[in-house]
Tab-separated table of C-alpha atoms in Angstrom:
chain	number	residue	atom	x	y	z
A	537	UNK	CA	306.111	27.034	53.724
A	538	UNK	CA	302.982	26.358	51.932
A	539	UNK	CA	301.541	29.743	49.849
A	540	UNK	CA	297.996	31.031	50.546
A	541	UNK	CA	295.667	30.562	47.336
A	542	UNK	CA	294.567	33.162	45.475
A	543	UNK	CA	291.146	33.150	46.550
A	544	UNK	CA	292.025	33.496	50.071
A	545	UNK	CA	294.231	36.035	49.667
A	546	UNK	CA	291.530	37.882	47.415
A	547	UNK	CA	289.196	37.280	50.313
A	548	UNK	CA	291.333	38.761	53.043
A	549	UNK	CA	292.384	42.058	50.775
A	550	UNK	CA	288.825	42.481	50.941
A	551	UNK	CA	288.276	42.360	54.357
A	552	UNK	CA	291.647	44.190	55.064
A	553	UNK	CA	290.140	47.063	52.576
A	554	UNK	CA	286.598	46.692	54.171
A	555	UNK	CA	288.004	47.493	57.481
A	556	UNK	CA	290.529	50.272	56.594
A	557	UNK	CA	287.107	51.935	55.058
A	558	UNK	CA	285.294	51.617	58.370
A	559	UNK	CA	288.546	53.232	59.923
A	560	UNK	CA	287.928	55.948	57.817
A	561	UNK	CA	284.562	56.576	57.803
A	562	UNK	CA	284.442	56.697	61.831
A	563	UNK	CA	287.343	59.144	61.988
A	564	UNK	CA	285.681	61.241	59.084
A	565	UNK	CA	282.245	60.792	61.023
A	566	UNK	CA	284.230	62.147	64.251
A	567	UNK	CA	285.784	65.007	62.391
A	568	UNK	CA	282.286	65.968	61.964
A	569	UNK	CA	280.970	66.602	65.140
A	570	UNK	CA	281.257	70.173	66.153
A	571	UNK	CA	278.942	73.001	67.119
A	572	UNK	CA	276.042	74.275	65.030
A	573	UNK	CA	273.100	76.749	65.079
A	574	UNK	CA	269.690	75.365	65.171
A	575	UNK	CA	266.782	77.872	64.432
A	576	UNK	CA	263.364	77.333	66.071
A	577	UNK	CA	260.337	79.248	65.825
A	578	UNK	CA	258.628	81.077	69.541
A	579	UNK	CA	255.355	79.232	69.363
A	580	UNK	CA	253.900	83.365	70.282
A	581	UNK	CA	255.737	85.830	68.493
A	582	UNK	CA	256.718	83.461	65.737
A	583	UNK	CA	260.074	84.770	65.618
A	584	UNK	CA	263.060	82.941	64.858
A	585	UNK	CA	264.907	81.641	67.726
A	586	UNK	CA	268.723	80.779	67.715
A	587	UNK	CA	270.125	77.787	69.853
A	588	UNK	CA	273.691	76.433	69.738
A	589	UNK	CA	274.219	73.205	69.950
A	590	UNK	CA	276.732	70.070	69.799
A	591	UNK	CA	275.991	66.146	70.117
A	592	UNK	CA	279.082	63.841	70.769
A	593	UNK	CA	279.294	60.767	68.775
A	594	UNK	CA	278.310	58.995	72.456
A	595	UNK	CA	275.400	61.128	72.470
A	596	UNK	CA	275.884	63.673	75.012
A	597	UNK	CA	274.331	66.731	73.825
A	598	UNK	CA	275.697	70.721	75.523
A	599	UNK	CA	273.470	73.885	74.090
A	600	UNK	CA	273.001	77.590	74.401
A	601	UNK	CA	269.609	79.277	74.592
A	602	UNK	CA	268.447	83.063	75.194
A	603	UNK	CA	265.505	83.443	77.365
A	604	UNK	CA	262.981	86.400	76.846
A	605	UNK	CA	264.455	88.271	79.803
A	606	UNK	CA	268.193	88.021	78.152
A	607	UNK	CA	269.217	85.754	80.275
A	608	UNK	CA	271.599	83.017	78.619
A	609	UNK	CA	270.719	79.102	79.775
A	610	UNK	CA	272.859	75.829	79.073
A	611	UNK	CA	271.237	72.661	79.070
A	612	UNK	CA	273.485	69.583	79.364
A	613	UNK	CA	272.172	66.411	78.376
A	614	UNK	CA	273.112	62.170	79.235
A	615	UNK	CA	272.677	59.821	76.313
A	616	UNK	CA	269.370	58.232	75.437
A	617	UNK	CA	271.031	55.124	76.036
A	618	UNK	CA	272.435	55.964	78.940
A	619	UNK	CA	270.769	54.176	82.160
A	620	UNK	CA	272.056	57.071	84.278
A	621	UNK	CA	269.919	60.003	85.951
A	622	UNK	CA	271.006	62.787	87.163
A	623	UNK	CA	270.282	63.925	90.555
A	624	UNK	CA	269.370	67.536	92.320
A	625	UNK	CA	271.855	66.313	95.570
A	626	UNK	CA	274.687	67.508	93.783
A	627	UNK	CA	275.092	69.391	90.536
A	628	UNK	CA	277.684	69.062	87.552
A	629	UNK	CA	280.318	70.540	87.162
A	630	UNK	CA	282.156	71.985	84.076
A	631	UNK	CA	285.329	73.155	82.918
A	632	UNK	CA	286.624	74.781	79.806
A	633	UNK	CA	290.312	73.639	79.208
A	634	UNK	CA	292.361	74.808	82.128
A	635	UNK	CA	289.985	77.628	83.046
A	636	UNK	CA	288.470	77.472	86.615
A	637	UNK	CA	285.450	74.818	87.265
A	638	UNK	CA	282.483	76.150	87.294
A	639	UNK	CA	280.258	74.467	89.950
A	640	UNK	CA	276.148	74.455	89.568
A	641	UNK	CA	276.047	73.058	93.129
A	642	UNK	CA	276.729	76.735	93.492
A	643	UNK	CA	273.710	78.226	92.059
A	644	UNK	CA	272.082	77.131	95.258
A	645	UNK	CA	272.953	79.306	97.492
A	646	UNK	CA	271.336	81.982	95.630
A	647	UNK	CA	268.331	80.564	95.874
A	648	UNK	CA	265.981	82.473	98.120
A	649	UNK	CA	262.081	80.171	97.925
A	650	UNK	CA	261.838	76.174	97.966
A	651	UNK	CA	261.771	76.085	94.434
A	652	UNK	CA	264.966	76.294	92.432
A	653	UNK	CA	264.363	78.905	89.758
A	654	UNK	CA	268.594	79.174	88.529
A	655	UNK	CA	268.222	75.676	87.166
A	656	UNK	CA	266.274	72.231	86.610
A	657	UNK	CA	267.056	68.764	86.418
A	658	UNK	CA	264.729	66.548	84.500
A	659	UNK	CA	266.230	63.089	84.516
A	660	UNK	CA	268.702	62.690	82.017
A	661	UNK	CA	268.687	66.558	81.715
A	662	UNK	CA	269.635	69.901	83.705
A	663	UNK	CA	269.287	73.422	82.351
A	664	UNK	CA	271.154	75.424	84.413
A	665	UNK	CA	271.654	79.916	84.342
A	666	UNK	CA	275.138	81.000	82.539
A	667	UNK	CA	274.210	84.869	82.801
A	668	UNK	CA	271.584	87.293	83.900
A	669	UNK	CA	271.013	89.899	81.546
A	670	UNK	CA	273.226	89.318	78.325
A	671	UNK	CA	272.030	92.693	76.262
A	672	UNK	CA	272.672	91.823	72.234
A	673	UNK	CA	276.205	91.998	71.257
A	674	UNK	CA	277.301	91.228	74.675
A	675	UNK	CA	279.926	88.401	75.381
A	676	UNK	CA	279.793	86.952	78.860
A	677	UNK	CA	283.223	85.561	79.934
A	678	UNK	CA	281.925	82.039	79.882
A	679	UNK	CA	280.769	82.301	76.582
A	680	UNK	CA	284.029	83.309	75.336
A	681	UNK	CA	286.260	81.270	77.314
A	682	UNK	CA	284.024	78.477	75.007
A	683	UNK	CA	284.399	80.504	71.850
A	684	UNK	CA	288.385	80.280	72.291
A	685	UNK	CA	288.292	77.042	74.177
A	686	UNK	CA	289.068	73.235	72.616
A	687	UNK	CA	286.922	70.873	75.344
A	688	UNK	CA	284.332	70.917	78.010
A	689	UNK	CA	284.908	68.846	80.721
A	690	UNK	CA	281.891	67.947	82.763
A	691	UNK	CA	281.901	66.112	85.869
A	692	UNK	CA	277.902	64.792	86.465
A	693	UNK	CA	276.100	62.760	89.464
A	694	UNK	CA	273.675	60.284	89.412
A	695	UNK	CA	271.298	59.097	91.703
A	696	UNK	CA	273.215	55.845	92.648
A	697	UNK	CA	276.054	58.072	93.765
A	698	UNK	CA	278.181	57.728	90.654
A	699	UNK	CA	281.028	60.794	89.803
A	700	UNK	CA	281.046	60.390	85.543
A	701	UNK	CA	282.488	62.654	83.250
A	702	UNK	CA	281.791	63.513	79.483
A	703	UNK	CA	284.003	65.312	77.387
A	704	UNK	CA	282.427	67.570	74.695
A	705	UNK	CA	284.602	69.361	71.604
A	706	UNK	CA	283.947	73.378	71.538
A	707	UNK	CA	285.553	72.609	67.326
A	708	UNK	CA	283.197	75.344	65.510
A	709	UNK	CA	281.776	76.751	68.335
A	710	UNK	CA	283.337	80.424	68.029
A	711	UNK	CA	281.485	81.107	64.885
A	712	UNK	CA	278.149	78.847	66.240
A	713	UNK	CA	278.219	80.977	69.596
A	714	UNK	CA	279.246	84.054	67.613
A	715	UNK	CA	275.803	82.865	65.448
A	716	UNK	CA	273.630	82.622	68.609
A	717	UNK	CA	274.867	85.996	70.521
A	718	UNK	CA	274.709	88.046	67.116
A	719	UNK	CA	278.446	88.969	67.044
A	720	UNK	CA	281.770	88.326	64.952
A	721	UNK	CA	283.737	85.240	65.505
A	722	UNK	CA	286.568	86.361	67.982
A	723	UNK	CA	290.430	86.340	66.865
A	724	UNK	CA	292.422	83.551	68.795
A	725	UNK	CA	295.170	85.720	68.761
A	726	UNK	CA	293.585	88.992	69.466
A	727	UNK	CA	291.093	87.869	72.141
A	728	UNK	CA	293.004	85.454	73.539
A	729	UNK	CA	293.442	87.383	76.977
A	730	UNK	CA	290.985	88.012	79.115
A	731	UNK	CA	289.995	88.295	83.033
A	732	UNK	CA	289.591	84.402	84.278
A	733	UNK	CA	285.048	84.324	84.134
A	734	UNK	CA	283.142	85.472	87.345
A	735	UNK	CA	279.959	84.009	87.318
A	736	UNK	CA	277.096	84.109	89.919
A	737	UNK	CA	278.508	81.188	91.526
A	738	UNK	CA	281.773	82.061	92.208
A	739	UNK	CA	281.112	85.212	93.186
A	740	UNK	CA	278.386	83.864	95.542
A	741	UNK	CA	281.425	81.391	97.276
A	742	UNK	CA	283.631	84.335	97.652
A	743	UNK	CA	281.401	85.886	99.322
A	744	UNK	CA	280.045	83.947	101.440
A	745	UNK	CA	284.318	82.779	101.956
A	746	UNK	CA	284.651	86.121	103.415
A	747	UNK	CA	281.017	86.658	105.536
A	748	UNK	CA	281.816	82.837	107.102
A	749	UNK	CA	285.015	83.796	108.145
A	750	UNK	CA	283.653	87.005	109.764
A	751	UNK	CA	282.075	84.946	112.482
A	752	UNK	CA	285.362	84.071	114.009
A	753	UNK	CA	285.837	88.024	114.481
A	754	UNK	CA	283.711	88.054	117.779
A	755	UNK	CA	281.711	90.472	116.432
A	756	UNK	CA	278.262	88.994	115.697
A	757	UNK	CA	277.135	92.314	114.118
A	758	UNK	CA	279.603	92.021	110.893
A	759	UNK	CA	278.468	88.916	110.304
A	760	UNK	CA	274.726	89.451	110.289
A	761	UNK	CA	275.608	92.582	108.212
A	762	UNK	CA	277.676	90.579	105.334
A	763	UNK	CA	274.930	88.323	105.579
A	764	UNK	CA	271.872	90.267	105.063
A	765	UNK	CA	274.125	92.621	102.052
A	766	UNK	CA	274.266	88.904	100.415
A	767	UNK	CA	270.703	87.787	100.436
A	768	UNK	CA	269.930	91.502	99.751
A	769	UNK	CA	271.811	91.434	96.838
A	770	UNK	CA	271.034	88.152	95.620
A	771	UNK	CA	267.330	89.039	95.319
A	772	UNK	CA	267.469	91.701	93.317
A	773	UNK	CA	265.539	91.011	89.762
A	774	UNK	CA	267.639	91.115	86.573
A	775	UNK	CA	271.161	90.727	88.997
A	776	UNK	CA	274.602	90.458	86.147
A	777	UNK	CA	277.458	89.241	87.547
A	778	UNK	CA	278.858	92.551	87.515
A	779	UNK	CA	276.001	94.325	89.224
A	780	UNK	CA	275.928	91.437	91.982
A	781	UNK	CA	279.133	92.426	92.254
A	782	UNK	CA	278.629	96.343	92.667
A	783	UNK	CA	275.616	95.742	94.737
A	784	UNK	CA	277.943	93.879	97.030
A	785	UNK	CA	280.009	96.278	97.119
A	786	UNK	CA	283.185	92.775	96.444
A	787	UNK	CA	285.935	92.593	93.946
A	788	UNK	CA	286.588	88.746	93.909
A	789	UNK	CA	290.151	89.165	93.605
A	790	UNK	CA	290.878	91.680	96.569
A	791	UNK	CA	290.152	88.706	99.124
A	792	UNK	CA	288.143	91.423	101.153
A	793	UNK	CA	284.313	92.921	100.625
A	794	UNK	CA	284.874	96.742	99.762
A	795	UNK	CA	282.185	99.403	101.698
A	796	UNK	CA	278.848	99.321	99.634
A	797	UNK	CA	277.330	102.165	98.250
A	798	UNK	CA	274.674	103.339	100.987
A	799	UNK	CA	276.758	101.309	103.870
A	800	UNK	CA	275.632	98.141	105.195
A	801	UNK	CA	272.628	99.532	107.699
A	802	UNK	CA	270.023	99.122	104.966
A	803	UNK	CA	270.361	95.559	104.102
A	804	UNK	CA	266.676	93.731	104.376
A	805	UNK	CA	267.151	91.068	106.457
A	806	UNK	CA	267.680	87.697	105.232
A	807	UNK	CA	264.381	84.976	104.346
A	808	UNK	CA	264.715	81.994	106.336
């Protein structure tokens, strides 16, 4: 068998240690990309704004910002390479880890004008409502579930009619969410347990679960009532998931819409 020469063989340890640097490199640049804090100024009050953030190394791009009314918005971006846009016929969905889906398409049934006001899409882009009113120090259950979680799964929809998903890590994002809401890191251990997230949404589908299947009752009038509670209830300015549930009156997990305070006679009736 004939022997390489030297100068060949010199040539390919090169290449072979060339390549096992690239190897390295990429999985030290991956080991990099986790969640951060980015500090803007308000263009007004010239106070310091917090926003957490993370970019994948395929250039998706997930963030947290606080509104001046408390409420806490997520903005979910496609690559800038990405050919893709997303469309308002049906909105993302996302998951942390095994925890339930959380589906935007929800947000629009509590919509009450033309105008969606609980979220935007902007091509590439949709900023959607995670919470209310999140007074400082306050966690809402999303926002942990991510402080504690490993992924986000997001399942998007374009405009051609295409189902993709993204995967983005949550690595750092306890203390970078922890950063944002002004609070301490949570424990893994200590924290780890808590009630599965209620958000508008799946409140809102509950809800309306139960109020659909009242119209199989033959009663016409508990129907109309559950309705009108609902839209009520939905309009009310500065509505947390826990005081859309008290104004309904609905534990989520009881299957069944407790009596409201004040009874159901004094629901408005419902915008068409």
């Amino acid at each position: 068998m004939q022997s390489i020469p030297q100068s060949i063989r010199a040539s390919l340890f090169v290449m072979i240690l060339a390549l096992g640097c690239m190897t390295g490199i990429t999985s030290a640049s991956a080991a990099r990309v986790q969640w951060y804090v980015e500090v803007l100024t308000d263009p007004i009050s010239k106070q310091p704004i917090l926003e957490a953030r993370i970019l994948t190394q395929e250039g998706y791009s997930f963030k947290l910002m606080r509104l001046n009314d408390n409420s806490i918005w997520g903005e979910f971006n496609l690559p800038r390479s990405s050919q893709a846009m997303l469309t308002s016929d049906r909105l993302p969905t996302y998951q942390i880890d095994g925890n339930d889906p959380i589906d935007l398409d929800e947000l629009k049934k509590l919509e009450v004008g033309s105008e969606p006001t609980l979220y935007k899409i902007a091509g590439r882009a949709i900023q959607f409502i995670i919470w209310g009113d999140a007074r400082r120090g306050f966690i809402p259950p999303v926002l942990r579930q991510m402080m504690l979680g490993e992924n986000i799964h997001v399942t998007y929809y374009t405009i051609l009619g295409e189902q993709l998903r993204a995967e983005l890590t949550l690595r750092r994002a306890n203390q970078a969410i922890a950063q944002f809401l002004k609070v301490k890191p949570l424990d893994p251990e200590a924290d780890a347990f808590e009630e599965p997230a209620e958000s508008f949404s799946l409140i809102a589908k509950r809800f309306q679960e139960l109020c659909d299947d009242l119209r199989f009752t033959g009663n016409d009038t508990d129907y109309t009532r559950c309705r009108d509670l609902f839209f009520t209830c939905s309009e009310t300015p500065g509505q947390t998931a826990d005081s859309f549930k008290k104004c309904l009156g609905f534990e989520p997990r009881r299957l069944q819409p407790a009596t409201p305070a004040g009874g159901g006679d004094k629901a408005a009736a419902p915008k068409s």
